[in-house]
PDB file of C-alpha atoms and ligand atoms in Angstrom:
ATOM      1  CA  UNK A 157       0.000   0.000   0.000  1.00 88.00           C
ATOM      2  CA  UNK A 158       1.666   3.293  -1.135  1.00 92.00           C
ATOM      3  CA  UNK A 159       2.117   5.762   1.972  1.00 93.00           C
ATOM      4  CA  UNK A 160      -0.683   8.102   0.691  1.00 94.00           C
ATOM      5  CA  UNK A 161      -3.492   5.438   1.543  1.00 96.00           C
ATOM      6  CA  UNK A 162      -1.645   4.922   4.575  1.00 95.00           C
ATOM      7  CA  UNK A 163      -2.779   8.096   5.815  1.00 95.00           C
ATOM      8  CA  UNK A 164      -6.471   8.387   3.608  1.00 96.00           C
ATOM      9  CA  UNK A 165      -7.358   4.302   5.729  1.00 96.00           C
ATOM     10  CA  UNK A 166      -6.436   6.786   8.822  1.00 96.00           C
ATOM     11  CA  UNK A 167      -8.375   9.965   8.126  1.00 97.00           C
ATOM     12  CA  UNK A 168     -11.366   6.655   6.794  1.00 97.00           C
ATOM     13  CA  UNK A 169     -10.994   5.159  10.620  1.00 97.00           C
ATOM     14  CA  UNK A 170     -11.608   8.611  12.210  1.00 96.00           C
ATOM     15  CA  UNK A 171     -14.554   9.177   9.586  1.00 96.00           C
ATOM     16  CA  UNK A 172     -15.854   5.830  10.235  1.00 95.00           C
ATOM     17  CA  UNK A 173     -15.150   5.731  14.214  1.00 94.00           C
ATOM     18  CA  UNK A 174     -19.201   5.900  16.450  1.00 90.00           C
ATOM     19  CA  UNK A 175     -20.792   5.623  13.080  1.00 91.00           C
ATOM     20  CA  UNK A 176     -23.392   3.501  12.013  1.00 90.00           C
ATOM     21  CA  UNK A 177     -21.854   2.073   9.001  1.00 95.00           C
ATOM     22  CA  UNK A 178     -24.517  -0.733   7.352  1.00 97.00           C
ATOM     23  CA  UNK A 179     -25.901  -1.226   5.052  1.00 98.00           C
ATOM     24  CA  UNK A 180     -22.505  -1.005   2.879  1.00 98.00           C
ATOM     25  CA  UNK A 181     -23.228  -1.100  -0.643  1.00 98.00           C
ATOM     26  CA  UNK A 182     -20.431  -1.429  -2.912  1.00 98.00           C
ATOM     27  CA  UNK A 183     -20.353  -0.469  -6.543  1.00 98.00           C
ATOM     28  CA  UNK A 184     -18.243  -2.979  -8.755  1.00 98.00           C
ATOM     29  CA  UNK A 185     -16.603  -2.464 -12.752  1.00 98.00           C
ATOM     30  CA  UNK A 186     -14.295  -3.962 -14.915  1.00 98.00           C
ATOM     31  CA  UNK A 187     -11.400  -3.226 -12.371  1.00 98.00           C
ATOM     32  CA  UNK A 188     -12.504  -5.053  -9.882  1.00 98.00           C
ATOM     33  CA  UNK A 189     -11.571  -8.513 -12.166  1.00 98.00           C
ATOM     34  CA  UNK A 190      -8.626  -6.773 -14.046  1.00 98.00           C
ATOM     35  CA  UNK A 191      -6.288  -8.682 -11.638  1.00 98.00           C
ATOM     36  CA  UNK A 192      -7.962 -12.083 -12.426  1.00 98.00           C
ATOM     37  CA  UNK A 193      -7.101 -11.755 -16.064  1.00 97.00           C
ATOM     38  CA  UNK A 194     -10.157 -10.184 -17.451  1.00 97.00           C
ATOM     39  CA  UNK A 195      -9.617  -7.301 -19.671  1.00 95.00           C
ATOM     40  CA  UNK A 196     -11.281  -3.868 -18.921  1.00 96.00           C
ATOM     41  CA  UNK A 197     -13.359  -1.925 -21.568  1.00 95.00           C
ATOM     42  CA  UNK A 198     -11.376   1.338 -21.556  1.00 94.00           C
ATOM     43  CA  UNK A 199      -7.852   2.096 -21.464  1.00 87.00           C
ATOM     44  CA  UNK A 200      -4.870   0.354 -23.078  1.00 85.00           C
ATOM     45  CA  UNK A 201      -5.671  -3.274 -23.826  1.00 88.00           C
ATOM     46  CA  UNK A 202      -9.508  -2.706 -23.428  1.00 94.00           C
ATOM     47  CA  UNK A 203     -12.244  -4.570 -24.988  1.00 94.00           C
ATOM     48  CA  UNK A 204     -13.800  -1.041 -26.756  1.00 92.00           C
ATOM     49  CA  UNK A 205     -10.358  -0.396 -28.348  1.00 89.00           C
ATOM     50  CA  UNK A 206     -10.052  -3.360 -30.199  1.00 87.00           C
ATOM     51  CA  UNK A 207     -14.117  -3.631 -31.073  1.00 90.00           C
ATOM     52  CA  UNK A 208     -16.111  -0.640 -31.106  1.00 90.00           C
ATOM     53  CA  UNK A 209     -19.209  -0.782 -28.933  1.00 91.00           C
ATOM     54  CA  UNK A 210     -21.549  -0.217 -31.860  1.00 89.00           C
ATOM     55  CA  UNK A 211     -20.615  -3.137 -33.512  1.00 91.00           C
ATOM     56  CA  UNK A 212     -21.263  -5.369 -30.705  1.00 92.00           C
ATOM     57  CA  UNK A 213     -23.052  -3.950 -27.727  1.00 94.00           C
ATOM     58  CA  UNK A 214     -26.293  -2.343 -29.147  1.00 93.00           C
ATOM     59  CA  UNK A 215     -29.808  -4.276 -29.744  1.00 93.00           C
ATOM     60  CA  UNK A 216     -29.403  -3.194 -33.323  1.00 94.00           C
ATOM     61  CA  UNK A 217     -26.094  -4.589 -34.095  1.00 94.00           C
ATOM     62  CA  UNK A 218     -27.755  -7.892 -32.950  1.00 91.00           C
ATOM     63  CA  UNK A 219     -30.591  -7.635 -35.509  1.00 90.00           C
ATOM     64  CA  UNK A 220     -28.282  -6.352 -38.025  1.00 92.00           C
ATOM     65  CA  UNK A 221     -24.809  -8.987 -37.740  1.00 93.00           C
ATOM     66  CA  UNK A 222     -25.762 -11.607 -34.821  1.00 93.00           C
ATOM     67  CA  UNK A 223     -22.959 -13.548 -36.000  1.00 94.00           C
ATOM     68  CA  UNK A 224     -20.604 -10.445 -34.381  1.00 94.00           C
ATOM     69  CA  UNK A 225     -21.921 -10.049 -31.669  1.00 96.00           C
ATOM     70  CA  UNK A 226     -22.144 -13.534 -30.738  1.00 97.00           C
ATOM     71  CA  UNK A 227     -18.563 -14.103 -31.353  1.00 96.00           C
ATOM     72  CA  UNK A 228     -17.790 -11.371 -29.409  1.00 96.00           C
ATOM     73  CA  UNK A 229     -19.317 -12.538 -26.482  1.00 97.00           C
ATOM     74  CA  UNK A 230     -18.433 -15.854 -27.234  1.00 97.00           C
ATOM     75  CA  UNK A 231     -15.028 -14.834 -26.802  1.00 96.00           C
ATOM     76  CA  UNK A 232     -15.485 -13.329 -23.374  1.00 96.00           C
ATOM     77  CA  UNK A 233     -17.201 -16.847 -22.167  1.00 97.00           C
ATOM     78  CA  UNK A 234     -13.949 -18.213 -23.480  1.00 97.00           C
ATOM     79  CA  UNK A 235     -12.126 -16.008 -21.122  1.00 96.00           C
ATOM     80  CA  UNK A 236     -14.262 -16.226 -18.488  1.00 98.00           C
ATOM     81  CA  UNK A 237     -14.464 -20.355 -18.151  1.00 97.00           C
ATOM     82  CA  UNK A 238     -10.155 -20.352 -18.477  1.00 97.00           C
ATOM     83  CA  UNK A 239      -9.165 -22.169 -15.018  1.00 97.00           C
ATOM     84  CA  UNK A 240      -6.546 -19.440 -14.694  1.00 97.00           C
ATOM     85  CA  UNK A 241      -9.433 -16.894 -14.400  1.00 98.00           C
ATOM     86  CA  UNK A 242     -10.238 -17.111 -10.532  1.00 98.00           C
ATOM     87  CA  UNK A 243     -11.721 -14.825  -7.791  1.00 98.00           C
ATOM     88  CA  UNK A 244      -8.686 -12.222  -6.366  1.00 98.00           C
ATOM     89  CA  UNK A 245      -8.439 -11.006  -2.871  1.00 98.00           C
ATOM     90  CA  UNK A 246     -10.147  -7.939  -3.597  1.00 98.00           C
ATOM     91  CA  UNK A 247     -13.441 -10.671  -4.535  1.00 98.00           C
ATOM     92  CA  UNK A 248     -12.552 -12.487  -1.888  1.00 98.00           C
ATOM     93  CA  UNK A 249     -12.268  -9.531   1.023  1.00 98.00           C
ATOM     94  CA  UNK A 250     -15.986  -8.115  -0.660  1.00 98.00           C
ATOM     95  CA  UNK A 251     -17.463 -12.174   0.593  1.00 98.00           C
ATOM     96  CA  UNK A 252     -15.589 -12.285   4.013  1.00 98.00           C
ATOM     97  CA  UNK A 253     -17.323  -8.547   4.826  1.00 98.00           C
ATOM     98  CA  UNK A 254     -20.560 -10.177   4.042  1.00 98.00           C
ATOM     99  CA  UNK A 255     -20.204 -13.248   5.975  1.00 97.00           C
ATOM    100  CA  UNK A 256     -19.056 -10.954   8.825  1.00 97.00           C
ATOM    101  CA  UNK A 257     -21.732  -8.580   8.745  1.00 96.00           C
ATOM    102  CA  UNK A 258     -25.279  -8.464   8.082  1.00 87.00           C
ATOM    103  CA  UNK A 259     -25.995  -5.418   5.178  1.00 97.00           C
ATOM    104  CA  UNK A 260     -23.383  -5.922   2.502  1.00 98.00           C
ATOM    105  CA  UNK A 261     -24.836  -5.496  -1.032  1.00 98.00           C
ATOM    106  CA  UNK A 262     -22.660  -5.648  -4.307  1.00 98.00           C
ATOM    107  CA  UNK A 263     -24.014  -3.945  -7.242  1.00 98.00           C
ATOM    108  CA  UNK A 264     -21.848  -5.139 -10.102  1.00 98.00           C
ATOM    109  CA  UNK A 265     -21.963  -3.402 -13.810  1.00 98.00           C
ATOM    110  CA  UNK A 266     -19.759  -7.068 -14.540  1.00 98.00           C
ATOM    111  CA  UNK A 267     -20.777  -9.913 -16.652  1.00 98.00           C
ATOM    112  CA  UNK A 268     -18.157 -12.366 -15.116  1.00 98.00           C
ATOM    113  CA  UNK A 269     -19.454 -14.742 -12.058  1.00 98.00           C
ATOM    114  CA  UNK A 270     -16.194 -13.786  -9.566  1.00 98.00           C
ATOM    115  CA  UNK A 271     -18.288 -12.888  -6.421  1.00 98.00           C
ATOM    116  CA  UNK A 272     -20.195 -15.397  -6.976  1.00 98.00           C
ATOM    117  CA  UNK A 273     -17.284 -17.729  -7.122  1.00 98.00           C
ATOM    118  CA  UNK A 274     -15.805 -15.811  -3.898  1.00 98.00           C
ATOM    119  CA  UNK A 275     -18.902 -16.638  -2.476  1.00 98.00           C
ATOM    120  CA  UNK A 276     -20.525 -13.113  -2.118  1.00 98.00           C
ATOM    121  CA  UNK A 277     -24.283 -13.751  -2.209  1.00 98.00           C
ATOM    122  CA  UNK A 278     -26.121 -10.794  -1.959  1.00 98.00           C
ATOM    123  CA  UNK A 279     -25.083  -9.448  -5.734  1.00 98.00           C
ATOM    124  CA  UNK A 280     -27.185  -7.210  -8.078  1.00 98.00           C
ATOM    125  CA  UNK A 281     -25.670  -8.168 -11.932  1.00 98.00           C
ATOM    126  CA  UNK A 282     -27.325  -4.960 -13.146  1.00 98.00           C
ATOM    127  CA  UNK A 283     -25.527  -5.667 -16.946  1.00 98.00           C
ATOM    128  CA  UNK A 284     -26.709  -9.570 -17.027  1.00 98.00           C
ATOM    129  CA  UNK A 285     -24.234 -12.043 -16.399  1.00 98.00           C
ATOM    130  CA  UNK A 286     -22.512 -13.705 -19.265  1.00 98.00           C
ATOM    131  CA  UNK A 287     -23.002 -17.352 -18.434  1.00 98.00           C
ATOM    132  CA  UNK A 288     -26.423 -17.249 -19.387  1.00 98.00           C
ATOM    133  CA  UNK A 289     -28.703 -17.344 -22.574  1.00 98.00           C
ATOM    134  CA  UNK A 290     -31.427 -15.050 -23.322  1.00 98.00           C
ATOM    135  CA  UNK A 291     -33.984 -15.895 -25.486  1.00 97.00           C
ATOM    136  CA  UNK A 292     -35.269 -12.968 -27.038  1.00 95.00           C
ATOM    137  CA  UNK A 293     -38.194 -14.557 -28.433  1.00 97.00           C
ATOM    138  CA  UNK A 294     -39.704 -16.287 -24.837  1.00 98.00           C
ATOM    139  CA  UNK A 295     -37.450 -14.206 -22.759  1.00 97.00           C
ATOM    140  CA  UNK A 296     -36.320 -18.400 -21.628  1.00 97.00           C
ATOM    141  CA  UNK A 297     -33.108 -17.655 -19.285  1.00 97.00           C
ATOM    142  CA  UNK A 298     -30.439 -20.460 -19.457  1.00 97.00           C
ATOM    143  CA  UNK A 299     -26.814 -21.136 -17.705  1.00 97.00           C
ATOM    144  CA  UNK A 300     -24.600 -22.229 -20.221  1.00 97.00           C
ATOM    145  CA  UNK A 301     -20.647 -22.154 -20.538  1.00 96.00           C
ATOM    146  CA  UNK A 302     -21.096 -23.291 -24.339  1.00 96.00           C
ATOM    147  CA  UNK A 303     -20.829 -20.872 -27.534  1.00 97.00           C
ATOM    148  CA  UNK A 304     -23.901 -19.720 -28.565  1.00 97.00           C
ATOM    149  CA  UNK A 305     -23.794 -20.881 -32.105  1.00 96.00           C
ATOM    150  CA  UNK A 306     -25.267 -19.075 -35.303  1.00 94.00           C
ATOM    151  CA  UNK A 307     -27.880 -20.287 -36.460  1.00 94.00           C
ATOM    152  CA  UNK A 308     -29.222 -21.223 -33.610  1.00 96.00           C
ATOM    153  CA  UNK A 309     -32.253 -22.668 -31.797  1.00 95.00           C
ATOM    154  CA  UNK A 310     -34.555 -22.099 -28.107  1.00 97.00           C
ATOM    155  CA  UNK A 311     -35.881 -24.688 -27.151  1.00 95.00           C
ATOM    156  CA  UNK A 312     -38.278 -23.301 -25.518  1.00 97.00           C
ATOM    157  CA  UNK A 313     -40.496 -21.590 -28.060  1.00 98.00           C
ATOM    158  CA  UNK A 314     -39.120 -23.310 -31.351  1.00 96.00           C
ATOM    159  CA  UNK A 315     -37.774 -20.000 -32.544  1.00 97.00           C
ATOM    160  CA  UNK A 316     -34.362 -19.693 -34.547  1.00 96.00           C
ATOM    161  CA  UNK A 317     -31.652 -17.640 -33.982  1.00 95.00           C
ATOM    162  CA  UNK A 318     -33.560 -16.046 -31.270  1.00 96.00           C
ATOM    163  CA  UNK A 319     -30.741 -16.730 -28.361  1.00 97.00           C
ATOM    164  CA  UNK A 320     -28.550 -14.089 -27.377  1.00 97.00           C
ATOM    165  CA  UNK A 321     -26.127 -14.137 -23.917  1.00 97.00           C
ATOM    166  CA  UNK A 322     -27.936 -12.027 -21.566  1.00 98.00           C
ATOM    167  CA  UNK A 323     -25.926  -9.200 -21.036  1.00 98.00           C
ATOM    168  CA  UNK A 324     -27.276  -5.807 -21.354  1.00 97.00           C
ATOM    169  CA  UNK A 325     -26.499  -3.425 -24.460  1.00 96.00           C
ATOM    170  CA  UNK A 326     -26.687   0.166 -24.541  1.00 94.00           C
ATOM    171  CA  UNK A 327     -29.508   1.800 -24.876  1.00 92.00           C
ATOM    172  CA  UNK A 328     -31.384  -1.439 -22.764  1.00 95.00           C
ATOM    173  CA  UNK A 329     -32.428  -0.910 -19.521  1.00 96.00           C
ATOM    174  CA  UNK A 330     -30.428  -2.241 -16.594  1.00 98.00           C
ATOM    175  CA  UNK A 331     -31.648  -4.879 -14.939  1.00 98.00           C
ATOM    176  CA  UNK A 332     -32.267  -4.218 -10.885  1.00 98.00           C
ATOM    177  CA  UNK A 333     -32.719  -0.690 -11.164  1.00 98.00           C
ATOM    178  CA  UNK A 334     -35.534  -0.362  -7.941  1.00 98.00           C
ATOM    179  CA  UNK A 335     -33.470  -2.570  -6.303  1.00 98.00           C
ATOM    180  CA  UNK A 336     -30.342   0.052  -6.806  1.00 98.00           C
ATOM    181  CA  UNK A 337     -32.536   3.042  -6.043  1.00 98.00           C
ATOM    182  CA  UNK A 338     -33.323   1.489  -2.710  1.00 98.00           C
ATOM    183  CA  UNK A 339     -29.788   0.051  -2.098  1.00 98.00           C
ATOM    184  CA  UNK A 340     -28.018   3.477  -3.009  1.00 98.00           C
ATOM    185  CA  UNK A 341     -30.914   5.809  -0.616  1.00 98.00           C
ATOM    186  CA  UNK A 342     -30.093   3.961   2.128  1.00 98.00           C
ATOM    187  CA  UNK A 343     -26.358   3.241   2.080  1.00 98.00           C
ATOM    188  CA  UNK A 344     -24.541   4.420   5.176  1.00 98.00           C
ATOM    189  CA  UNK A 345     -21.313   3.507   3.120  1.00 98.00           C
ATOM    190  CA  UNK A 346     -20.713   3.547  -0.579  1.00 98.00           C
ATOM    191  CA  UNK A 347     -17.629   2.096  -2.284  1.00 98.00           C
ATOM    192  CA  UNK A 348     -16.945   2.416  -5.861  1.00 98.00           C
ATOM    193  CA  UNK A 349     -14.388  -0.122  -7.173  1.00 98.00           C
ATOM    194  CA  UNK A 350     -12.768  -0.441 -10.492  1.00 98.00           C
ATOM    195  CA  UNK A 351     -15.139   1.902 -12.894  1.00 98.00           C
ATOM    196  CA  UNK A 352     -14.077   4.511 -14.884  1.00 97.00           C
ATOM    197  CA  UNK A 353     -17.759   6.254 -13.985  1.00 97.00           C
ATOM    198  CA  UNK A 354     -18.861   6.984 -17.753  1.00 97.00           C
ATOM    199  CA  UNK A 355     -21.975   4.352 -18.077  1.00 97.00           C
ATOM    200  CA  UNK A 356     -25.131   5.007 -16.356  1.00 97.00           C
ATOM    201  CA  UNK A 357     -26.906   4.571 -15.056  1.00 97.00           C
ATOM    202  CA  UNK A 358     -23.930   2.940 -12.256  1.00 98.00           C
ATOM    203  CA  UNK A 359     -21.997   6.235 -12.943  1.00 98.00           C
ATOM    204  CA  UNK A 360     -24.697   8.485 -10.980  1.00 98.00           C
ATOM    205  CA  UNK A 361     -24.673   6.150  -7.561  1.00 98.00           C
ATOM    206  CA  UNK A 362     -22.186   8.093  -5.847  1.00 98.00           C
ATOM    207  CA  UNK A 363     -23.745  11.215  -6.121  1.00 98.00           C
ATOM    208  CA  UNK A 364     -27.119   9.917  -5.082  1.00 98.00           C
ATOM    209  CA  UNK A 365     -25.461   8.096  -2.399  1.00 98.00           C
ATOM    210  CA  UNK A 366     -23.725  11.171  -0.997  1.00 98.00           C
ATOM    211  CA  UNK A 367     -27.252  13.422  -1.401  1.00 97.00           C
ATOM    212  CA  UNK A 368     -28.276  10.688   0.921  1.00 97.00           C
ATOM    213  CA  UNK A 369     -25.537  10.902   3.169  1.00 96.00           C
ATOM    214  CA  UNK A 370     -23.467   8.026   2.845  1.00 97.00           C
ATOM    215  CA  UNK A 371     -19.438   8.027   3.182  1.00 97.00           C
ATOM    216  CA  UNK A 372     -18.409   7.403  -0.214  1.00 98.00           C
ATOM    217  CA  UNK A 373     -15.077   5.318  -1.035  1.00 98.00           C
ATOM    218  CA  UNK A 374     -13.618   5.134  -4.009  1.00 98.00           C
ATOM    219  CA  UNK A 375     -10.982   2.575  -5.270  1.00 98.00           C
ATOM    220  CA  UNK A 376      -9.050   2.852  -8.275  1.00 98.00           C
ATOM    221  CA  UNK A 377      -5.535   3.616  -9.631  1.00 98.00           C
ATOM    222  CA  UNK A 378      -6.901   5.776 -12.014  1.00 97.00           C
ATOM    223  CA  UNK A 379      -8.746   9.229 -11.606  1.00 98.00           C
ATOM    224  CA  UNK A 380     -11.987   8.154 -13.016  1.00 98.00           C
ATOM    225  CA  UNK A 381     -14.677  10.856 -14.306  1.00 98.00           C
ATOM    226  CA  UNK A 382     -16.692  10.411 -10.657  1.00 98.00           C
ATOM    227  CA  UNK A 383     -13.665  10.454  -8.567  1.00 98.00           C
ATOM    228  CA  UNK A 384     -14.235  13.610  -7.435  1.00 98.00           C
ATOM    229  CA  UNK A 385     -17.199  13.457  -5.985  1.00 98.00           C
ATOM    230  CA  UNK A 386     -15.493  10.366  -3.001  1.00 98.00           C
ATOM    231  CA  UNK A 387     -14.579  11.593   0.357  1.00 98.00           C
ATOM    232  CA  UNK A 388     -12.330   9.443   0.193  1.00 97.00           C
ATOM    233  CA  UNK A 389     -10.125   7.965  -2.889  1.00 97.00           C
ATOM    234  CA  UNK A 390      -7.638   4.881  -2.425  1.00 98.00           C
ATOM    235  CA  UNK A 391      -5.149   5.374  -5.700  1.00 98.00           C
ATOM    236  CA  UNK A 392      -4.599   1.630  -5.881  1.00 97.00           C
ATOM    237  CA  UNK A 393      -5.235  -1.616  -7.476  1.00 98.00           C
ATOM    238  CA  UNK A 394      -8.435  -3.648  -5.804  1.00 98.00           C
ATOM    239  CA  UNK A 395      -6.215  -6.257  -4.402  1.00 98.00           C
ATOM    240  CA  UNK A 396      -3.988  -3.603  -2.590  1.00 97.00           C
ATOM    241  CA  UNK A 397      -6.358  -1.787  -1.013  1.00 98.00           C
ATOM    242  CA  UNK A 398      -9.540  -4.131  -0.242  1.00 98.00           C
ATOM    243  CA  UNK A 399      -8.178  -6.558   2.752  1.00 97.00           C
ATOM    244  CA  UNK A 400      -7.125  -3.269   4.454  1.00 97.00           C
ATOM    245  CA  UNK A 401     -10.737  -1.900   3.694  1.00 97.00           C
ATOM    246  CA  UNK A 402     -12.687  -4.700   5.066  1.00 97.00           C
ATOM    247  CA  UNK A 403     -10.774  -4.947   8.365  1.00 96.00           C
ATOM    248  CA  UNK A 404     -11.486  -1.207   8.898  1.00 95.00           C
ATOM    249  CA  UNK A 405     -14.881  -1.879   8.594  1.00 95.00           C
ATOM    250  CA  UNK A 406     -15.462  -4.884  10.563  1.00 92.00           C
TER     251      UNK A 406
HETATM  252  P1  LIG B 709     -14.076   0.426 -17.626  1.00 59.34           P
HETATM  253  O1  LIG B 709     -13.232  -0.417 -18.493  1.00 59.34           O
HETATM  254  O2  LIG B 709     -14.761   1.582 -18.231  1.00 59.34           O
HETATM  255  O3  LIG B 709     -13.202   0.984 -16.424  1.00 59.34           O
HETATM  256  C1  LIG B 709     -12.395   0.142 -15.649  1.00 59.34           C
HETATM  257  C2  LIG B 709     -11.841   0.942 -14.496  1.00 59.34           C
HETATM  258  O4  LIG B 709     -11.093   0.051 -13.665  1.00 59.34           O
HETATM  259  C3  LIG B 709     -10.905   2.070 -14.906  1.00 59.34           C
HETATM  260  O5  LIG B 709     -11.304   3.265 -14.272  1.00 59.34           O
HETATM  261  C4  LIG B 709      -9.545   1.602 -14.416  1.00 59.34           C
HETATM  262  O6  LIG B 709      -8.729   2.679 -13.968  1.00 59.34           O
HETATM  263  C5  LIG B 709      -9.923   0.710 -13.249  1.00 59.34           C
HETATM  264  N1  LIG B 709      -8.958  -0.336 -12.928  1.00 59.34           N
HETATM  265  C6  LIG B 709      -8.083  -0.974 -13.738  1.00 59.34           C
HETATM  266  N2  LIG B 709      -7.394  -1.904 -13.078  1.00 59.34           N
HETATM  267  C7  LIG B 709      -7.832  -1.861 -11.788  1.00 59.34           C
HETATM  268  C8  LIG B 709      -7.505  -2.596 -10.603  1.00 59.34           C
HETATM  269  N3  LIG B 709      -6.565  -3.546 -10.584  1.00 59.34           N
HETATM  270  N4  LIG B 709      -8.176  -2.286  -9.468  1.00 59.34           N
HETATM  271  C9  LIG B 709      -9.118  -1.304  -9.456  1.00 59.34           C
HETATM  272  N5  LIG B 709      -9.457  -0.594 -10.551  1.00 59.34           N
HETATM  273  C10 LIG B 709      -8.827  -0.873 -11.694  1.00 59.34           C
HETATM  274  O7  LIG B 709     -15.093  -0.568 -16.895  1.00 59.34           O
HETATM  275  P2  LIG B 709     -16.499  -0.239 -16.215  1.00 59.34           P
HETATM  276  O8  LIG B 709     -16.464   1.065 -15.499  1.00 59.34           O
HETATM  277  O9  LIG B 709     -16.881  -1.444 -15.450  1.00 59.34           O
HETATM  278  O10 LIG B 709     -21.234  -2.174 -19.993  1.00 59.34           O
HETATM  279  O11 LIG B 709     -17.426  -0.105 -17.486  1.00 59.34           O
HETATM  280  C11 LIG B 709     -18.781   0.147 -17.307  1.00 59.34           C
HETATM  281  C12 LIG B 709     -19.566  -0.522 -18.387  1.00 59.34           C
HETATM  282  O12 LIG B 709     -19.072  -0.110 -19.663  1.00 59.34           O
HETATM  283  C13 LIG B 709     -19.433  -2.040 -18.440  1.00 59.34           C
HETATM  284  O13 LIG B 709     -20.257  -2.716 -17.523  1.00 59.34           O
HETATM  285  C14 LIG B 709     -19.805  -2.340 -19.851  1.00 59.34           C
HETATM  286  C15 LIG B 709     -19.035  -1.256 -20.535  1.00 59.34           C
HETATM  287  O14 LIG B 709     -19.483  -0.870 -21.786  1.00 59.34           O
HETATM  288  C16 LIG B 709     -21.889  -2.818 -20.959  1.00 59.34           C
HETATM  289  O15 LIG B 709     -21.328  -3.594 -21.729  1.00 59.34           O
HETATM  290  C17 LIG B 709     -23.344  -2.508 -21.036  1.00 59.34           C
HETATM  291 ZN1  LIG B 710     -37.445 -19.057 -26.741  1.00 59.34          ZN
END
């Protein structure tokens, strides 16, 4: 931990010290699984510089080339079923603060299943999770670690080439968003972790969450386009900074 956080996890313990800290929702991106292997979207070696977003990630460029998008994302099943791709300790710290206290909520923008796999249970996927099927015909949700091959077939209703993974494109709504609204009013602590802050809706928590008066807690070595809007900022990787973060609060 660089000597700067050192003194931010103090100034945090004073902040935190007679409070009432739960529920603790924490905010989760790309970041958070950068140190299991998984690339991010943005910055160098990220997903939306080698394949633009419009391509792949809007309901139209399913209609219009499903055989794209569906190797796109059958790619990032690929890389999410490798056995090197495991939980880190930042996953891991986020399930030991739920199994120690009561309130701990994850709201995760990410398609992988890493808390999950930590063994965090109390997790909002709010952009779908990638291990499933969609049928966009019978709306028929499936967990499969298979390509989704073109053409293709549900089951379900008999339709072709109706199956999609269900992950959320742009201009789609979110899935969980009362759920959030709820979460984020009545968080008593907010942490952001590994999200650059540019998609919303995600990107407007933290300023809900502080209108509602929770300490807000951002992790990430990079400034990101909400940072300033933390009380407090940790400039470091997930795995740095997490362990230290769930001890202080528990
Ligand atoms: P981004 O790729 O936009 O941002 C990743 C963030 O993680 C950046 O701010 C990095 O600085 C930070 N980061 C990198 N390594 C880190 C580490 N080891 N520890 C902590 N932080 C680290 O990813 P998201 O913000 O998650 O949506 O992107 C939001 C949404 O945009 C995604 O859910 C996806 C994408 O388009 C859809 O596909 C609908
Ligand atoms: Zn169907």
């Amino acid at each position: 931990m660089k000597l700067k956080s050192y003194w931010h996890m103090y100034k945090l313990k004073k902040a935190l010290k007679n409070k009432s800290l739960l529920p603790v929702v924490i905010l989760t991106g790309a970041g958070i699984s950068a140190e299991s292997g998984l690339a991010t979207f943005r910055g160098q070696g990220g997903l939306w510089n080698g394949t633009p977003i419009a391509e792949v990630c809007r309901p139209e460029a399913l209609a219009e080339n499903s055989q794209k998008v569906l190797s796109f994302y059958n790619h990032r099943r690929l890389d999410l079923i490798q056995d090197s791709v495991i939980p880190n300790v930042a996953h891991e710290a986020l399930a030991s603060l739920e199994s120690i206290l009561d309130e701990v909520y994850i709201i995760t923008q990410n398609v992988d299943n890493l808390h999950e796999e930590a063994g965090s249970r109390k997790i909002f996927h709010i952009h779908g999770q990638l291990l499933k099927n969609r049928c966009g015909n019978c709306k028929d949700i499936t967990y499969s670690e298979q390509e989704i091959p073109f053409p293709n077939y549900c089951i379900k209703c008999q339709s072709n080439n109706s199956l999609r993974p269900d992950v959320v494109f742009f201009k789609e709504q979110p899935y969980f968003m009362p759920e959030c609204a709820s979460l984020i009013t009545n968080a008593k602590v907010f942490i952001a972790i590994g999200t650059s802050g540019l998609v919303y809706p995600a990107a407007g928590f933290v300023k809900q969450a502080k209108q509602n008066g929770a300490i807000c807690i951002e992790v990430n070595p990079n400034v990101s386009e909400t940072s300033k809007l933390f009380d407090f900022t940790f400039r470091e990787k997930a795995t740095k900074i997490l362990p230290y973060l769930v001890k202080l609060i528990t």
